[in-house]
Amino acid sequence: MFIACPNLIAKNPARLHYGIAVADVDGDGRDEVVIAAHGPNRVLKWDGERLVDAADPLVEDAGRLALGVACGDVDGDGREELYILNTDTASGPKGVSDRLFACFGSRWIDLMALPESAAAANRWSGRSVAVIDRAGDGRYGVLVANLGGPLRLYELDERGRLADFAEEAGLDAVLDARSLLAAPLIGDLPDVFVGCEKGPNILFRNEGDGGFEEMGEEWGLTDPLNSARGVSTIDADGDGLLDLVLGNWKGPHRLYQQRPGGGFRDIAPPDLALPSAVRTVIVADFDNDGYEEILFNNLGEPNRLFGWRDERWQQIEIGDAAEPDGLGTGAAVADLDGDGQLELIVSHGEDHPQPLSLYIAEPRGHGWLRVRPLTAAGAPARGAIVRLTAGGRTQVRAICAGSGYLCQMEPVAHFGLGDLKHVDRVEVRWPDGSIARIDRPQPCTTLTVPFPGR
């Protein structure tokens, strides 16, 4: 499947790299790759030929040990902020704060470093970050999963100051949390899944009034053998409902199918369920055949790739991205060069420094369509749901708001079309319930969909 392209990263020293996010950091309309690192963080930008480091010195934050990263428009100005999760300890209280970088024009500031934010700063060892538009107004809160500490939900209060709203929202549980996912799993509003290492996984259902109710056991997601790391949404059976792929560090991986009457059941075949030292789970249509693949990015053992073949999920040839000696700590996908084919970038670290890896999927001439929904302010509408109907079937994607352990994918719904030449329609549903439908969009293009009425 994958072909290694190390020459496409201009400078690629061996470092302890961790979480990866894809976002338009510099506001020029094109996405960059943000990489959290022990040492300087990196912002890799495609210059037309390769990826070059374009990080602002403040964002580099060379003196910190960064793990996780996620982006979202916290202040509703149409440009995403950048949350970097830092640490100086394996668990428990930490002596450093996280960062929330905002850019005004060309000037970056750390909102967490402002005096009025001091009381809200996260001083617990965190592991994952995601964003959520719980009010449906295009202003995102930042969810932080802490290991053995309380969940955080950072939003701006009525005075424009950063504050923790987790208690108000009913999300202030103390958990050994590793993974976060925010998406409309069991309704039209964004819910929150928390994958835990000790104790049951948690599913917080969005009640529609700004609050959440814990429903993990009722919906069958607690998992008694859990040691959760990566998690991603998928429509595994083509019924239009979002399912979950969950990678467990020491236990069996799960493919949770959502049942039409409510609840989830694990349908993972034995070869997919086989435990591995997983860090990131990615679901994406790498070969543009119209069916998503499942990638398990592992630490210290070969990565694994699964595809829907002959009406079942089975392991398929991964190619150069197997990385048997790779210490995978994070991964993300994006169409960095605008050719309609996804690139895979993998970070490494933990035991010792390694360079980043970049892969392309073997081109097969298949069609594609990419859909980028926007908020009313023009920022990426993370958490929106996009459905594409073509050739008698409907594909569904959730715009990534945070993908489990440390990482966040590009804010685009990427659809492979295989040999199809026509698309019947695209439907976008925003977190507030607004809907836009586009009939017969042109294939092999990126479709930017503004918020209805904009």
Short mmCIF file of C-alpha atoms in Angstrom, two decimals:
data_model
loop_
_atom_site.label_atom_id
_atom_site.label_comp_id
_atom_site.label_asym_id
_atom_site.label_seq_id
_atom_site.Cartn_x
_atom_site.Cartn_y
_atom_site.Cartn_z
CA MET A 1 0.00 0.00 0.00
CA PHE A 2 2.52 2.64 1.18
CA ILE A 3 5.68 4.01 -0.41
CA ALA A 4 8.26 5.79 1.77
CA CYS A 5 9.14 9.37 0.75
CA PRO A 6 11.75 10.57 3.27
CA ASN A 7 13.10 13.09 0.74
CA LEU A 8 9.86 15.11 1.02
CA ILE A 9 10.80 16.37 4.51
CA ALA A 10 13.47 19.07 4.16
CA LYS A 11 15.09 18.72 7.58
CA ASN A 12 14.37 15.56 9.52
CA PRO A 13 16.60 15.08 12.55
CA ALA A 14 16.12 12.21 14.98
CA ARG A 15 14.08 13.55 17.90
CA LEU A 16 11.50 12.48 20.45
CA HIS A 17 8.37 13.40 18.46
CA TYR A 18 4.87 12.70 19.78
CA GLY A 19 1.40 14.03 18.88
CA ILE A 20 0.52 15.33 15.40
CA ALA A 21 -2.27 17.69 14.33
CA VAL A 22 -3.19 19.07 10.90
CA ALA A 23 -4.48 22.65 10.71
CA ASP A 24 -4.05 25.96 8.92
CA VAL A 25 -1.68 27.39 11.51
CA ASP A 26 -0.51 30.46 9.58
CA GLY A 27 -3.93 31.45 8.21
CA ASP A 28 -3.02 31.25 4.52
CA GLY A 29 -5.80 28.77 3.63
CA ARG A 30 -3.53 25.70 3.45
CA ASP A 31 -3.04 23.16 6.20
CA GLU A 32 0.25 22.54 7.98
CA VAL A 33 1.41 19.64 10.13
CA VAL A 34 2.01 20.48 13.81
CA ILE A 35 4.21 18.06 15.72
CA ALA A 36 4.57 18.08 19.50
CA ALA A 37 8.09 17.19 20.58
CA HIS A 38 10.50 16.95 23.48
CA GLY A 39 12.48 19.95 22.41
CA PRO A 40 11.24 22.37 19.76
CA ASN A 41 7.74 21.72 18.43
CA ARG A 42 7.51 21.74 14.65
CA VAL A 43 5.15 23.19 12.05
CA LEU A 44 5.78 21.57 8.67
CA LYS A 45 4.52 23.41 5.61
CA TRP A 46 4.34 22.17 2.01
CA ASP A 47 6.30 24.62 -0.16
CA GLY A 48 5.37 23.00 -3.47
CA GLU A 49 8.15 20.43 -3.38
CA ARG A 50 8.63 19.29 0.20
CA LEU A 51 7.77 19.93 3.84
CA VAL A 52 9.76 22.74 5.48
CA ASP A 53 9.72 23.82 9.11
CA ALA A 54 7.87 27.12 9.53
CA ALA A 55 7.26 27.19 13.30
CA ASP A 56 7.16 30.54 15.07
CA PRO A 57 9.74 30.66 17.90
CA LEU A 58 6.97 30.96 20.49
CA VAL A 59 5.20 27.86 19.13
CA GLU A 60 8.50 25.97 19.02
CA ASP A 61 8.63 26.35 22.82
CA ALA A 62 12.01 24.64 22.84
CA GLY A 63 12.29 24.27 26.61
CA ARG A 64 9.16 22.16 27.12
CA LEU A 65 8.37 18.45 26.77
CA ALA A 66 5.24 18.33 24.60
CA LEU A 67 3.03 15.27 24.10
CA GLY A 68 -0.38 16.06 22.65
CA VAL A 69 -1.81 18.66 20.30
CA ALA A 70 -5.19 19.77 18.96
CA CYS A 71 -6.58 22.81 17.15
CA GLY A 72 -9.94 24.58 17.30
CA ASP A 73 -11.43 28.07 17.04
CA VAL A 74 -11.82 28.90 20.73
CA ASP A 75 -12.62 32.61 20.37
CA GLY A 76 -14.84 32.38 17.27
CA ASP A 77 -12.71 34.69 15.11
CA GLY A 78 -12.41 32.23 12.20
CA ARG A 79 -8.87 31.11 12.96
CA GLU A 80 -8.00 28.06 15.02
CA GLU A 81 -6.03 28.20 18.23
CA LEU A 82 -3.35 25.61 19.00
CA TYR A 83 -3.37 23.65 22.29
CA ILE A 84 -0.09 21.96 23.24
CA LEU A 85 -0.14 19.48 26.12
CA ASN A 86 3.15 19.55 28.05
CA THR A 87 4.50 17.33 30.79
CA ASP A 88 7.46 16.88 33.11
CA THR A 89 6.27 13.74 34.89
CA ALA A 90 4.89 10.31 34.01
CA SER A 91 1.68 10.87 35.99
CA GLY A 92 0.15 13.03 38.67
CA PRO A 93 0.73 16.76 39.26
CA LYS A 94 3.23 18.49 37.01
CA GLY A 95 5.34 21.60 37.37
CA VAL A 96 4.70 23.04 33.90
CA SER A 97 1.53 24.34 32.27
CA ASP A 98 0.09 23.53 28.89
CA ARG A 99 0.00 26.13 26.13
CA LEU A 100 -2.91 27.61 24.21
CA PHE A 101 -1.39 29.56 21.35
CA ALA A 102 -3.45 32.16 19.49
CA CYS A 103 -2.32 34.22 16.53
CA PHE A 104 -3.50 37.78 15.90
CA GLY A 105 -2.23 38.90 12.53
CA SER A 106 1.31 37.57 12.66
CA ARG A 107 1.75 37.85 16.43
CA TRP A 108 1.47 34.73 18.59
CA ILE A 109 0.55 34.78 22.27
CA ASP A 110 0.00 32.04 24.85
CA LEU A 111 -3.46 32.50 26.37
CA MET A 112 -2.55 30.12 29.20
CA ALA A 113 0.33 32.43 30.23
CA LEU A 114 -1.94 35.45 30.76
CA PRO A 115 -2.31 36.41 34.45
CA GLU A 116 -6.09 35.95 34.32
CA SER A 117 -5.62 32.34 33.14
CA ALA A 118 -3.30 31.28 35.96
CA ALA A 119 -6.02 29.68 38.06
CA ALA A 120 -7.32 27.63 35.13
CA ALA A 121 -3.99 26.22 33.92
CA ASN A 122 -3.81 22.43 33.71
CA ARG A 123 -1.26 21.24 36.27
CA TRP A 124 -1.93 17.53 35.86
CA SER A 125 -0.12 15.06 33.62
CA GLY A 126 -2.30 14.88 30.50
CA ARG A 127 -2.41 12.45 27.62
CA SER A 128 -4.92 13.54 24.98
CA VAL A 129 -6.56 16.70 23.67
CA ALA A 130 -9.69 17.25 21.58
CA VAL A 131 -12.00 20.15 20.79
CA ILE A 132 -15.78 20.31 21.00
CA ASP A 133 -18.47 22.81 19.98
CA ARG A 134 -20.95 21.82 22.67
CA ALA A 135 -23.15 24.90 22.18
CA GLY A 136 -23.20 24.68 18.38
CA ASP A 137 -22.14 28.32 18.01
CA GLY A 138 -18.79 27.75 16.31
CA ARG A 139 -16.78 28.46 19.47
CA TYR A 140 -14.83 25.42 20.56
CA GLY A 141 -13.84 24.24 23.98
CA VAL A 142 -10.66 22.25 24.55
CA LEU A 143 -11.01 18.88 26.28
CA VAL A 144 -7.94 17.59 28.11
CA ALA A 145 -7.70 14.00 29.35
CA ASN A 146 -5.44 13.65 32.39
CA LEU A 147 -3.88 10.48 33.73
CA GLY A 148 -5.32 9.96 37.21
CA GLY A 149 -6.70 13.50 37.34
CA PRO A 150 -9.84 15.39 36.33
CA LEU A 151 -10.96 16.02 32.77
CA ARG A 152 -10.71 19.67 31.74
CA LEU A 153 -12.93 21.68 29.40
CA TYR A 154 -11.39 25.04 28.57
CA GLU A 155 -13.67 27.70 27.12
CA LEU A 156 -13.81 31.48 27.17
CA ASP A 157 -16.18 32.85 29.80
CA GLU A 158 -18.53 35.82 29.36
CA ARG A 159 -15.63 38.20 30.03
CA GLY A 160 -13.45 36.53 27.39
CA ARG A 161 -11.23 34.83 29.95
CA LEU A 162 -10.13 31.22 29.78
CA ALA A 163 -11.86 29.02 32.38
CA ASP A 164 -12.49 25.33 33.09
CA PHE A 165 -16.16 24.48 32.41
CA ALA A 166 -15.86 20.71 32.96
CA GLU A 167 -17.85 20.75 36.22
CA GLU A 168 -20.62 22.87 34.73
CA ALA A 169 -20.87 20.49 31.76
CA GLY A 170 -20.82 17.33 33.90
CA LEU A 171 -17.47 16.24 32.48
CA ASP A 172 -15.27 16.67 35.57
CA ALA A 173 -14.65 12.96 36.17
CA VAL A 174 -11.35 11.80 37.69
CA LEU A 175 -10.06 9.04 35.41
CA ASP A 176 -6.93 7.28 34.21
CA ALA A 177 -7.73 8.71 30.79
CA ARG A 178 -5.65 8.06 27.70
CA SER A 179 -7.91 8.72 24.72
CA LEU A 180 -10.44 11.36 23.71
CA LEU A 181 -12.91 11.56 20.86
CA ALA A 182 -15.59 14.21 20.32
CA ALA A 183 -18.18 13.41 17.63
CA PRO A 184 -21.96 12.93 17.22
CA LEU A 185 -21.81 9.22 18.01
CA ILE A 186 -25.30 8.46 19.30
CA GLY A 187 -27.20 11.60 18.29
CA ASP A 188 -26.91 14.77 16.23
CA LEU A 189 -24.88 16.64 18.86
CA PRO A 190 -21.21 15.98 19.68
CA ASP A 191 -20.70 13.35 22.38
CA VAL A 192 -17.44 12.60 24.21
CA PHE A 193 -15.76 9.19 24.38
CA VAL A 194 -12.95 8.75 26.93
CA GLY A 195 -10.72 5.71 26.63
CA CYS A 196 -9.19 4.70 29.97
CA GLU A 197 -6.24 2.58 31.03
CA LYS A 198 -7.58 1.59 34.43
CA GLY A 199 -11.29 1.37 35.00
CA PRO A 200 -14.06 1.42 32.39
CA ASN A 201 -14.13 3.57 29.29
CA ILE A 202 -16.60 6.44 29.46
CA LEU A 203 -19.20 7.75 27.00
CA PHE A 204 -20.68 11.16 27.80
CA ARG A 205 -23.90 11.74 25.86
CA ASN A 206 -24.66 15.33 24.88
CA GLU A 207 -27.98 16.29 26.47
CA GLY A 208 -28.48 19.36 24.27
CA ASP A 209 -28.49 21.88 27.12
CA GLY A 210 -24.71 22.21 27.45
CA GLY A 211 -24.49 19.24 29.79
CA PHE A 212 -23.52 15.59 29.41
CA GLU A 213 -24.65 12.28 30.94
CA GLU A 214 -22.38 9.26 31.35
CA MET A 215 -23.70 6.32 29.29
CA GLY A 216 -20.69 4.05 28.72
CA GLU A 217 -22.05 0.92 30.39
CA GLU A 218 -25.52 1.33 28.93
CA TRP A 219 -24.07 1.60 25.41
CA GLY A 220 -21.60 -1.28 25.83
CA LEU A 221 -18.31 0.62 25.59
CA THR A 222 -16.77 0.05 29.05
CA ASP A 223 -14.46 -2.82 27.93
CA PRO A 224 -13.22 -4.87 30.94
CA LEU A 225 -9.88 -5.60 29.19
CA ASN A 226 -9.17 -2.02 28.20
CA SER A 227 -5.88 -0.17 28.06
CA ALA A 228 -7.07 2.40 25.57
CA ARG A 229 -4.86 4.39 23.24
CA GLY A 230 -5.96 5.36 19.73
CA VAL A 231 -9.62 5.65 18.75
CA SER A 232 -11.38 6.67 15.56
CA THR A 233 -14.85 6.75 14.03
CA ILE A 234 -15.80 4.51 11.12
CA ASP A 235 -18.95 3.28 9.43
CA ALA A 236 -17.79 -0.32 9.49
CA ASP A 237 -20.93 -1.89 8.03
CA GLY A 238 -22.25 0.84 5.72
CA ASP A 239 -25.47 1.44 7.65
CA GLY A 240 -24.90 5.19 8.10
CA LEU A 241 -24.23 4.95 11.85
CA LEU A 242 -20.85 5.86 13.32
CA ASP A 243 -18.94 2.94 14.78
CA LEU A 244 -15.65 3.01 16.74
CA VAL A 245 -12.24 1.45 16.25
CA LEU A 246 -10.38 1.30 19.57
CA GLY A 247 -6.75 0.29 19.96
CA ASN A 248 -5.80 -1.18 23.33
CA TRP A 249 -2.20 -1.08 24.54
CA LYS A 250 -2.26 -4.49 26.22
CA GLY A 251 -5.69 -5.91 25.47
CA PRO A 252 -7.56 -6.85 22.30
CA HIS A 253 -8.37 -4.12 19.80
CA ARG A 254 -12.06 -3.45 19.32
CA LEU A 255 -14.31 -2.72 16.36
CA TYR A 256 -17.47 -1.45 18.05
CA GLN A 257 -20.47 -1.64 15.74
CA GLN A 258 -23.38 0.62 16.65
CA ARG A 259 -26.70 -1.21 16.58
CA PRO A 260 -29.77 0.57 15.15
CA GLY A 261 -31.71 0.02 18.39
CA GLY A 262 -28.93 1.45 20.57
CA GLY A 263 -25.68 0.14 22.03
CA PHE A 264 -22.42 -1.12 20.58
CA ARG A 265 -21.05 -4.64 20.11
CA ASP A 266 -17.52 -5.71 19.29
CA ILE A 267 -17.30 -7.32 15.84
CA ALA A 268 -13.49 -7.28 15.46
CA PRO A 269 -12.23 -10.42 13.69
CA PRO A 270 -9.41 -12.26 15.48
CA ASP A 271 -6.54 -10.88 13.36
CA LEU A 272 -7.74 -7.29 13.87
CA ALA A 273 -8.35 -7.84 17.59
CA LEU A 274 -4.83 -9.26 18.12
CA PRO A 275 -3.15 -7.01 20.76
CA SER A 276 -0.27 -4.77 19.74
CA ALA A 277 1.68 -1.89 21.27
CA VAL A 278 -0.64 0.60 19.57
CA ARG A 279 -0.46 4.36 19.90
CA THR A 280 -2.57 5.82 17.09
CA VAL A 281 -5.52 4.42 15.14
CA ILE A 282 -6.24 5.99 11.75
CA VAL A 283 -9.29 5.30 9.60
CA ALA A 284 -8.97 6.66 6.07
CA ASP A 285 -9.41 5.72 2.42
CA PHE A 286 -5.75 5.67 1.47
CA ASP A 287 -6.21 4.05 -1.96
CA ASN A 288 -9.38 6.01 -2.90
CA ASP A 289 -11.32 2.82 -3.69
CA GLY A 290 -14.40 4.04 -1.78
CA TYR A 291 -13.77 1.95 1.34
CA GLU A 292 -11.76 3.09 4.35
CA GLU A 293 -8.76 1.24 5.72
CA ILE A 294 -7.79 0.86 9.40
CA LEU A 295 -4.18 1.55 10.38
CA PHE A 296 -2.71 0.57 13.76
CA ASN A 297 0.45 2.59 14.41
CA ASN A 298 2.57 0.61 16.87
CA LEU A 299 5.60 1.22 19.07
CA GLY A 300 8.47 -1.24 18.63
CA GLU A 301 6.63 -3.71 16.41
CA PRO A 302 5.27 -3.63 12.84
CA ASN A 303 2.35 -1.38 12.02
CA ARG A 304 -0.76 -3.16 10.70
CA LEU A 305 -3.29 -2.27 8.00
CA PHE A 306 -6.78 -3.70 7.52
CA GLY A 307 -9.17 -3.29 4.60
CA TRP A 308 -12.70 -4.28 3.64
CA ARG A 309 -12.06 -7.08 1.16
CA ASP A 310 -14.43 -9.87 0.02
CA GLU A 311 -17.14 -8.61 2.38
CA ARG A 312 -15.00 -8.83 5.51
CA TRP A 313 -12.24 -6.98 7.37
CA GLN A 314 -8.86 -8.56 6.78
CA GLN A 315 -5.21 -7.63 7.10
CA ILE A 316 -3.69 -6.30 3.89
CA GLU A 317 -0.17 -5.54 2.69
CA ILE A 318 1.07 -2.30 4.26
CA GLY A 319 4.27 -1.86 2.26
CA ASP A 320 7.00 0.48 3.49
CA ALA A 321 4.88 1.74 6.39
CA ALA A 322 5.28 -1.52 8.31
CA GLU A 323 8.20 0.06 10.21
CA PRO A 324 9.18 -3.07 12.19
CA ASP A 325 11.83 -1.10 14.09
CA GLY A 326 9.79 2.09 14.38
CA LEU A 327 8.95 3.56 17.78
CA GLY A 328 5.62 4.99 16.67
CA THR A 329 4.19 7.60 19.03
CA GLY A 330 1.76 9.45 16.74
CA ALA A 331 0.43 9.61 13.21
CA ALA A 332 -1.87 11.70 11.02
CA VAL A 333 -3.19 11.86 7.47
CA ALA A 334 -3.66 14.81 5.14
CA ASP A 335 -3.55 15.69 1.47
CA LEU A 336 -0.52 17.94 1.81
CA ASP A 337 0.24 18.48 -1.87
CA GLY A 338 -3.35 18.83 -3.12
CA ASP A 339 -3.35 15.85 -5.48
CA GLY A 340 -6.39 14.14 -3.94
CA GLN A 341 -4.36 11.31 -2.39
CA LEU A 342 -3.70 11.14 1.33
CA GLU A 343 -0.21 11.26 2.80
CA LEU A 344 0.64 9.49 6.05
CA ILE A 345 3.08 11.09 8.48
CA VAL A 346 4.34 9.11 11.49
CA SER A 347 6.21 10.40 14.55
CA HIS A 348 8.53 8.35 16.74
CA GLY A 349 10.04 8.63 20.19
CA GLU A 350 9.57 7.25 23.69
CA ASP A 351 12.62 4.93 23.94
CA HIS A 352 15.03 6.92 21.77
CA PRO A 353 14.96 9.60 19.07
CA GLN A 354 14.02 8.72 15.49
CA PRO A 355 13.24 10.84 12.40
CA LEU A 356 9.72 11.41 11.15
CA SER A 357 8.34 9.15 8.40
CA LEU A 358 6.28 10.26 5.40
CA TYR A 359 4.42 7.89 3.07
CA ILE A 360 2.21 8.09 0.03
CA ALA A 361 -0.20 5.37 -1.01
CA GLU A 362 0.48 3.64 -4.29
CA PRO A 363 -1.49 5.65 -6.93
CA ARG A 364 -4.27 3.63 -8.54
CA GLY A 365 -6.06 6.24 -10.62
CA HIS A 366 -9.22 6.28 -8.51
CA GLY A 367 -11.49 9.30 -8.22
CA TRP A 368 -12.03 11.29 -5.04
CA LEU A 369 -13.87 14.20 -3.42
CA ARG A 370 -12.79 16.25 -0.42
CA VAL A 371 -15.25 18.27 1.68
CA ARG A 372 -14.19 21.06 4.06
CA PRO A 373 -17.13 22.43 6.14
CA LEU A 374 -16.69 25.81 7.82
CA THR A 375 -18.19 27.47 10.87
CA ALA A 376 -20.12 30.74 10.63
CA ALA A 377 -16.83 32.56 11.27
CA GLY A 378 -15.01 30.58 8.57
CA ALA A 379 -12.98 28.20 10.75
CA PRO A 380 -12.94 24.42 10.23
CA ALA A 381 -16.19 22.88 11.52
CA ARG A 382 -14.63 20.11 13.55
CA GLY A 383 -17.22 17.63 14.73
CA ALA A 384 -19.44 18.12 11.67
CA ILE A 385 -20.78 15.05 9.86
CA VAL A 386 -20.44 14.69 6.09
CA ARG A 387 -22.28 12.12 3.96
CA LEU A 388 -21.56 11.41 0.30
CA THR A 389 -23.94 9.41 -1.88
CA ALA A 390 -22.69 7.89 -5.12
CA GLY A 391 -23.06 4.61 -6.95
CA GLY A 392 -25.99 3.47 -4.83
CA ARG A 393 -24.26 3.73 -1.45
CA THR A 394 -23.57 6.42 1.15
CA GLN A 395 -20.25 7.04 2.87
CA VAL A 396 -20.07 8.97 6.16
CA ARG A 397 -17.23 10.88 7.81
CA ALA A 398 -16.84 12.89 11.01
CA ILE A 399 -14.58 15.95 10.73
CA CYS A 400 -11.83 15.12 13.21
CA ALA A 401 -11.90 17.04 16.49
CA GLY A 402 -9.25 14.86 18.14
CA SER A 403 -8.38 11.27 17.39
CA GLY A 404 -7.59 9.42 20.52
CA TYR A 405 -4.05 9.34 21.79
CA LEU A 406 -2.18 12.64 21.29
CA CYS A 407 -3.23 13.36 17.68
CA GLN A 408 -5.79 15.15 15.47
CA MET A 409 -6.40 14.54 11.76
CA GLU A 410 -7.01 17.11 9.00
CA PRO A 411 -10.36 19.02 9.16
CA VAL A 412 -11.54 17.56 5.85
CA ALA A 413 -13.86 14.68 4.91
CA HIS A 414 -11.90 12.69 2.34
CA PHE A 415 -13.87 10.31 0.11
CA GLY A 416 -12.50 7.85 -2.41
CA LEU A 417 -14.75 7.18 -5.39
CA GLY A 418 -13.06 4.18 -6.99
CA ASP A 419 -14.13 4.02 -10.64
CA LEU A 420 -17.24 6.20 -10.16
CA LYS A 421 -17.42 9.30 -12.35
CA HIS A 422 -20.41 11.00 -10.73
CA VAL A 423 -21.47 11.96 -7.19
CA ASP A 424 -25.20 12.24 -6.48
CA ARG A 425 -25.01 14.53 -3.46
CA VAL A 426 -23.12 15.63 -0.39
CA GLU A 427 -24.81 16.46 2.92
CA VAL A 428 -23.12 18.34 5.77
CA ARG A 429 -24.57 18.48 9.28
CA TRP A 430 -23.04 20.99 11.71
CA PRO A 431 -22.90 20.56 15.52
CA ASP A 432 -25.92 22.87 15.91
CA GLY A 433 -28.04 20.71 13.60
CA SER A 434 -27.84 22.96 10.54
CA ILE A 435 -27.73 21.08 7.23
CA ALA A 436 -26.46 21.90 3.75
CA ARG A 437 -26.94 19.70 0.67
CA ILE A 438 -24.95 19.95 -2.52
CA ASP A 439 -26.26 18.07 -5.55
CA ARG A 440 -23.93 16.55 -8.13
CA PRO A 441 -20.64 18.13 -7.02
CA GLN A 442 -17.70 17.84 -9.37
CA PRO A 443 -15.47 14.83 -8.53
CA CYS A 444 -11.72 15.20 -7.98
CA THR A 445 -12.12 18.59 -6.30
CA THR A 446 -12.08 20.01 -2.79
CA LEU A 447 -15.51 21.33 -1.89
CA THR A 448 -15.51 24.11 0.71
CA VAL A 449 -18.95 24.34 2.33
CA PRO A 450 -19.75 27.56 4.25
CA PHE A 451 -22.12 27.57 7.18
CA PRO A 452 -25.73 27.92 5.92
CA GLY A 453 -26.63 31.55 5.32
CA ARG A 454 -23.00 32.66 5.01
#
